[in-house]
Tab-separated table of N, CA and C in Angstrom:
chain	number	residue	atom	x	y	z
A	7	MET	N	106.459	98.023	98.418
A	7	MET	CA	105.745	98.615	99.565
A	7	MET	C	106.734	98.811	100.633
A	8	ARG	N	106.538	99.786	101.463
A	8	ARG	CA	107.386	99.938	102.631
A	8	ARG	C	106.611	100.674	103.767
A	9	GLY	N	106.932	100.375	104.949
A	9	GLY	CA	106.207	101.023	106.011
A	9	GLY	C	107.088	100.986	107.299
A	10	ASN	N	106.777	101.739	108.259
A	10	ASN	CA	107.521	101.709	109.483
A	10	ASN	C	106.636	101.149	110.536
A	11	GLY	N	107.292	100.185	111.325
A	11	GLY	CA	106.594	99.511	112.406
A	11	GLY	C	107.503	99.313	113.683
A	12	GLN	N	107.193	98.329	114.362
A	12	GLN	CA	107.906	98.037	115.666
A	12	GLN	C	108.943	96.961	115.407
A	13	SER	N	110.236	97.344	115.645
A	13	SER	CA	111.446	96.502	115.452
A	13	SER	C	111.188	95.298	116.297
A	14	GLY	N	111.518	94.120	115.674
A	14	GLY	CA	111.507	92.798	116.320
A	14	GLY	C	110.118	92.162	116.431
A	15	THR	N	109.117	92.823	115.878
A	15	THR	CA	107.763	92.369	115.791
A	15	THR	C	107.251	92.000	114.434
A	16	ALA	N	106.634	90.859	114.263
A	16	ALA	CA	106.095	90.404	112.926
A	16	ALA	C	105.075	91.379	112.415
A	17	HIS	N	105.175	91.758	111.179
A	17	HIS	CA	104.170	92.678	110.508
A	17	HIS	C	103.732	92.043	109.247
A	18	ASP	N	102.566	92.401	108.719
A	18	ASP	CA	102.070	92.026	107.532
A	18	ASP	C	101.466	93.276	106.733
A	19	PHE	N	101.595	93.144	105.254
A	19	PHE	CA	100.977	94.156	104.584
A	19	PHE	C	99.599	93.638	104.025
A	20	PHE	N	98.654	94.528	103.889
A	20	PHE	CA	97.340	94.212	103.315
A	20	PHE	C	97.181	95.174	102.142
A	21	CYS	N	96.984	94.584	100.955
A	21	CYS	CA	96.830	95.385	99.740
A	21	CYS	C	95.396	95.453	99.242
A	22	PHE	N	95.032	96.689	98.696
A	22	PHE	CA	93.718	96.978	98.229
A	22	PHE	C	93.861	97.636	96.821
A	23	ASN	N	92.903	97.214	96.015
A	23	ASN	CA	92.806	97.777	94.635
A	23	ASN	C	91.982	99.099	94.589
A	24	ALA	N	91.892	99.746	93.585
A	24	ALA	CA	91.162	100.997	93.462
A	24	ALA	C	89.663	100.861	93.909
A	25	ALA	N	89.032	99.802	93.830
A	25	ALA	CA	87.653	99.537	94.169
A	25	ALA	C	87.551	99.147	95.656
A	26	GLY	N	88.661	99.037	96.295
A	26	GLY	CA	88.646	98.691	97.816
A	26	GLY	C	88.697	97.260	98.034
A	27	ALA	N	88.878	96.368	97.162
A	27	ALA	CA	88.904	94.914	97.336
A	27	ALA	C	90.223	94.605	97.859
A	28	VAL	N	90.412	93.537	98.561
A	28	VAL	CA	91.662	93.179	99.195
A	28	VAL	C	92.323	91.962	98.577
A	29	TRP	N	93.697	91.983	98.536
A	29	TRP	CA	94.328	90.859	97.820
A	29	TRP	C	94.392	89.613	98.791
A	30	ASN	N	93.988	88.450	98.267
A	30	ASN	CA	93.993	87.192	99.024
A	30	ASN	C	95.063	86.231	98.641
A	31	GLY	N	96.021	86.713	97.981
A	31	GLY	CA	97.082	85.838	97.569
A	31	GLY	C	96.936	85.305	96.100
A	32	ALA	N	95.761	85.461	95.594
A	32	ALA	CA	95.502	85.039	94.139
A	32	ALA	C	94.771	86.115	93.386
A	33	ALA	N	93.934	86.828	94.073
A	33	ALA	CA	92.990	87.817	93.419
A	33	ALA	C	92.577	88.880	94.409
A	34	PHE	N	91.971	89.975	93.962
A	34	PHE	CA	91.426	90.995	94.857
A	34	PHE	C	89.936	90.502	95.096
A	35	VAL	N	89.551	90.564	96.186
A	35	VAL	CA	88.218	90.042	96.638
A	35	VAL	C	87.673	90.945	97.648
A	36	ALA	N	86.314	90.833	97.860
A	36	ALA	CA	85.611	91.593	98.888
A	36	ALA	C	86.107	91.130	100.292
A	37	TRP	N	86.381	92.148	101.216
A	37	TRP	CA	86.863	91.785	102.494
A	37	TRP	C	85.830	90.986	103.306
A	38	SER	N	86.246	89.942	104.008
A	38	SER	CA	85.544	89.112	104.930
A	38	SER	C	86.359	88.938	106.192
A	39	ASP	N	85.915	89.371	107.337
A	39	ASP	CA	86.698	89.196	108.635
A	39	ASP	C	87.285	87.798	108.747
A	40	GLY	N	86.453	86.793	108.499
A	40	GLY	CA	86.858	85.400	108.703
A	40	GLY	C	88.043	85.035	107.734
A	41	ASP	N	88.284	85.653	106.706
A	41	ASP	CA	89.406	85.413	105.880
A	41	ASP	C	90.634	86.209	106.138
A	42	TYR	N	90.721	86.905	107.210
A	42	TYR	CA	91.729	87.826	107.551
A	42	TYR	C	93.192	87.190	107.352
A	43	VAL	N	93.348	86.016	107.680
A	43	VAL	CA	94.690	85.409	107.618
A	43	VAL	C	95.154	85.307	106.185
A	44	SER	N	94.262	85.036	105.168
A	44	SER	CA	94.622	84.837	103.820
A	44	SER	C	94.961	86.197	103.143
A	45	TYR	N	94.764	87.265	103.741
A	45	TYR	CA	95.068	88.582	103.163
A	45	TYR	C	96.442	89.031	103.595
A	46	ARG	N	97.110	88.333	104.484
A	46	ARG	CA	98.460	88.792	104.983
A	46	ARG	C	99.494	88.574	103.895
A	47	ILE	N	100.292	89.573	103.721
A	47	ILE	CA	101.512	89.437	102.911
A	47	ILE	C	102.761	89.712	103.874
A	48	ALA	N	103.506	88.789	104.175
A	48	ALA	CA	104.572	88.851	105.144
A	48	ALA	C	105.540	90.028	104.868
A	49	ALA	N	105.752	90.845	105.771
A	49	ALA	CA	106.683	92.009	105.680
A	49	ALA	C	108.066	91.607	106.162
A	50	THR	N	109.095	92.000	105.484
A	50	THR	CA	110.399	91.804	105.836
A	50	THR	C	111.127	93.092	106.504
A	51	GLN	N	111.615	92.902	107.742
A	51	GLN	CA	112.228	94.125	108.326
A	51	GLN	C	113.728	94.240	107.765
A	52	VAL	N	114.020	95.483	107.491
A	52	VAL	CA	115.323	95.856	107.046
A	52	VAL	C	116.189	95.916	108.327
A	53	GLY	N	117.201	95.103	108.564
A	53	GLY	CA	118.000	95.076	109.641
A	53	GLY	C	117.077	95.068	110.965
A	54	THR	N	117.390	96.134	111.849
A	54	THR	CA	116.730	96.251	113.043
A	54	THR	C	116.089	97.736	113.147
A	55	SER	N	115.812	98.210	111.765
A	55	SER	CA	115.450	99.488	111.576
A	55	SER	C	114.043	99.952	111.898
A	56	GLY	N	113.078	98.808	111.984
A	56	GLY	CA	111.734	99.045	112.128
A	56	GLY	C	111.118	99.407	110.802
A	57	ARG	N	111.850	99.405	109.675
A	57	ARG	CA	111.386	99.727	108.380
A	57	ARG	C	111.026	98.297	107.673
A	58	PHE	N	109.743	98.043	107.211
A	58	PHE	CA	109.417	96.838	106.597
A	58	PHE	C	109.100	97.035	105.082
A	59	THR	N	109.433	95.940	104.349
A	59	THR	CA	109.064	96.032	102.975
A	59	THR	C	108.466	94.651	102.474
A	60	ALA	N	107.882	94.790	101.348
A	60	ALA	CA	107.289	93.596	100.626
A	60	ALA	C	106.951	94.069	99.222
A	61	THR	N	106.702	93.042	98.376
A	61	THR	CA	106.335	93.355	96.980
A	61	THR	C	104.857	93.485	96.893
A	62	ALA	N	104.420	94.545	96.264
A	62	ALA	CA	102.874	94.613	96.132
A	62	ALA	C	102.453	93.916	94.878
A	63	PRO	N	101.204	93.277	94.871
A	63	PRO	CA	100.781	92.606	93.678
A	63	PRO	C	100.292	93.642	92.716
A	64	ALA	N	100.322	93.355	91.397
A	64	ALA	CA	99.847	94.210	90.385
A	64	ALA	C	98.431	94.675	90.640
A	65	GLY	N	98.126	95.911	90.538
A	65	GLY	CA	96.833	96.394	90.760
A	65	GLY	C	96.533	97.017	92.153
A	66	THR	N	97.694	96.982	92.960
A	66	THR	CA	97.513	97.726	94.296
A	66	THR	C	97.456	99.129	94.124
A	67	ALA	N	96.336	99.679	94.812
A	67	ALA	CA	96.235	101.207	94.859
A	67	ALA	C	96.511	101.716	96.191
A	68	SER	N	96.389	100.907	97.202
A	68	SER	CA	96.694	101.317	98.560
A	68	SER	C	97.009	100.078	99.416
A	69	TYR	N	97.734	100.344	100.685
A	69	TYR	CA	98.053	99.286	101.397
A	69	TYR	C	98.157	99.662	102.878
A	70	GLU	N	98.071	98.671	103.854
A	70	GLU	CA	98.347	98.891	105.213
A	70	GLU	C	99.394	98.007	105.699
A	71	LEU	N	100.126	98.479	106.709
A	71	LEU	CA	101.008	97.529	107.447
A	71	LEU	C	100.483	97.395	108.813
A	72	ARG	N	100.330	96.080	109.199
A	72	ARG	CA	99.735	95.833	110.546
A	72	ARG	C	100.650	94.919	111.265
A	73	VAL	N	100.594	95.109	112.638
A	73	VAL	CA	101.276	94.111	113.462
A	73	VAL	C	100.551	92.766	113.367
A	74	ARG	N	101.458	91.725	113.204
A	74	ARG	CA	100.799	90.448	112.974
A	74	ARG	C	100.116	89.845	114.273
A	75	ASP	N	99.057	89.329	114.157
A	75	ASP	CA	98.428	88.598	115.281
A	75	ASP	C	97.495	87.500	114.661
A	76	ALA	N	97.052	86.612	115.493
A	76	ALA	CA	96.252	85.511	114.949
A	76	ALA	C	94.827	85.927	114.598
A	77	THR	N	94.355	86.999	115.178
A	77	THR	CA	93.046	87.512	114.837
A	77	THR	C	93.045	88.938	114.492
A	78	LEU	N	92.076	89.330	113.695
A	78	LEU	CA	91.875	90.704	113.240
A	78	LEU	C	91.694	91.556	114.425
A	79	ALA	N	91.054	91.159	115.421
A	79	ALA	CA	90.669	91.967	116.600
A	79	ALA	C	92.073	92.348	117.294
A	80	ASP	N	92.999	91.492	117.305
A	80	ASP	CA	94.297	91.758	117.960
A	80	ASP	C	95.401	92.446	117.099
A	81	SER	N	95.070	92.510	115.822
A	81	SER	CA	96.022	93.126	114.831
A	81	SER	C	95.666	94.592	114.758
A	82	TYR	N	96.642	95.482	114.426
A	82	TYR	CA	96.348	96.840	114.253
A	82	TYR	C	97.227	97.605	113.288
A	83	VAL	N	96.713	98.530	112.656
A	83	VAL	CA	97.528	99.266	111.568
A	83	VAL	C	98.515	100.143	112.298
A	84	VAL	N	99.745	100.142	111.743
A	84	VAL	CA	100.939	100.895	112.104
A	84	VAL	C	101.260	101.979	110.975
A	85	TRP	N	100.871	101.607	109.658
A	85	TRP	CA	101.325	102.393	108.587
A	85	TRP	C	100.303	102.169	107.372
A	86	ALA	N	100.026	103.184	106.683
A	86	ALA	CA	99.208	103.112	105.452
A	86	ALA	C	99.808	103.949	104.393
A	87	GLY	N	99.626	103.550	103.196
A	87	GLY	CA	100.153	104.208	102.055
A	87	GLY	C	99.352	104.071	100.850
A	88	ASP	N	99.617	104.969	99.843
A	88	ASP	CA	98.889	104.896	98.586
A	88	ASP	C	99.845	104.275	97.480
A	89	GLY	N	99.305	103.442	96.568
A	89	GLY	CA	100.028	102.846	95.553
A	89	GLY	C	101.003	101.910	96.042
A	90	PRO	N	101.668	101.116	95.069
A	90	PRO	CA	102.612	100.110	95.537
A	90	PRO	C	103.923	100.755	96.235
A	91	ARG	N	104.136	101.951	95.806
A	91	ARG	CA	105.280	102.794	96.365
A	91	ARG	C	104.811	104.277	96.633
A	92	GLU	N	105.204	104.808	97.617
A	92	GLU	CA	104.832	106.208	97.908
A	92	GLU	C	105.714	107.065	97.169
A	93	THR	N	105.178	108.210	96.698
A	93	THR	CA	105.927	109.284	96.049
A	93	THR	C	105.662	110.593	96.758
A	94	LEU	N	106.602	111.457	96.713
A	94	LEU	CA	106.405	112.784	97.194
A	94	LEU	C	106.839	113.791	96.098
A	95	THR	N	105.966	114.775	95.792
A	95	THR	CA	106.318	115.666	94.756
A	95	THR	C	106.772	116.892	95.457
A	96	VAL	N	107.866	117.486	95.057
A	96	VAL	CA	108.406	118.601	95.666
A	96	VAL	C	108.428	119.732	94.480
A	97	VAL	N	107.837	120.807	94.686
A	97	VAL	CA	107.805	121.848	93.571
A	97	VAL	C	108.799	122.848	93.957
A	98	GLU	N	109.860	123.047	93.125
A	98	GLU	CA	110.846	124.035	93.469
A	98	GLU	C	110.456	125.439	92.998
A	99	ASP	N	109.832	125.444	91.797
A	99	ASP	CA	109.343	126.743	91.194
A	99	ASP	C	108.166	126.430	90.249
A	100	THR	N	107.587	127.552	89.579
A	100	THR	CA	106.440	127.236	88.863
A	100	THR	C	106.823	126.698	87.497
A	101	GLU	N	108.025	126.494	87.155
A	101	GLU	CA	108.282	125.991	85.841
A	101	GLU	C	108.866	124.517	85.858
A	102	SER	N	109.163	124.003	87.057
A	102	SER	CA	109.542	122.627	87.120
A	102	SER	C	109.172	121.978	88.380
A	103	ALA	N	109.161	120.669	88.392
A	103	ALA	CA	108.820	119.908	89.621
A	103	ALA	C	109.827	118.617	89.609
A	104	LEU	N	110.041	118.187	90.799
A	104	LEU	CA	110.870	117.067	91.031
A	104	LEU	C	110.037	116.124	91.814
A	105	THR	N	110.112	114.794	91.325
A	105	THR	CA	109.441	113.750	92.054
A	105	THR	C	110.431	112.909	92.859
A	106	VAL	N	110.196	112.646	94.075
A	106	VAL	CA	111.145	111.916	94.901
A	106	VAL	C	110.499	110.635	95.362
A	107	ASP	N	111.176	109.491	95.124
A	107	ASP	CA	110.636	108.227	95.403
A	107	ASP	C	111.121	107.886	96.829
A	108	LYS	N	110.196	107.731	97.856
A	108	LYS	CA	110.539	107.427	99.221
A	108	LYS	C	110.690	105.963	99.417
A	109	SER	N	110.647	104.967	98.523
A	109	SER	CA	110.596	103.671	98.840
A	109	SER	C	112.018	103.186	99.043
């Protein structure tokens, strides 16, 4: 996974499966605000670029990158993506297509 955020600020990824359940570190479960902290997957910043990465658990269909805070109310989404890695398809002509991996 990758996402862009605020350099020098701690961020976390939150992963969701196709049914909308969130990863809690062991399994995909129904979201509960009180369990917010257990859903965090620490994001690692690449240098001072503001680009953050982490490894998505198997079964991830979408994810969010949030600024880390102690409570859900003070955390906010800065990036969202589909799948464990985002892809962009560029069609050059009607006979061929090229897939570009943006991760």
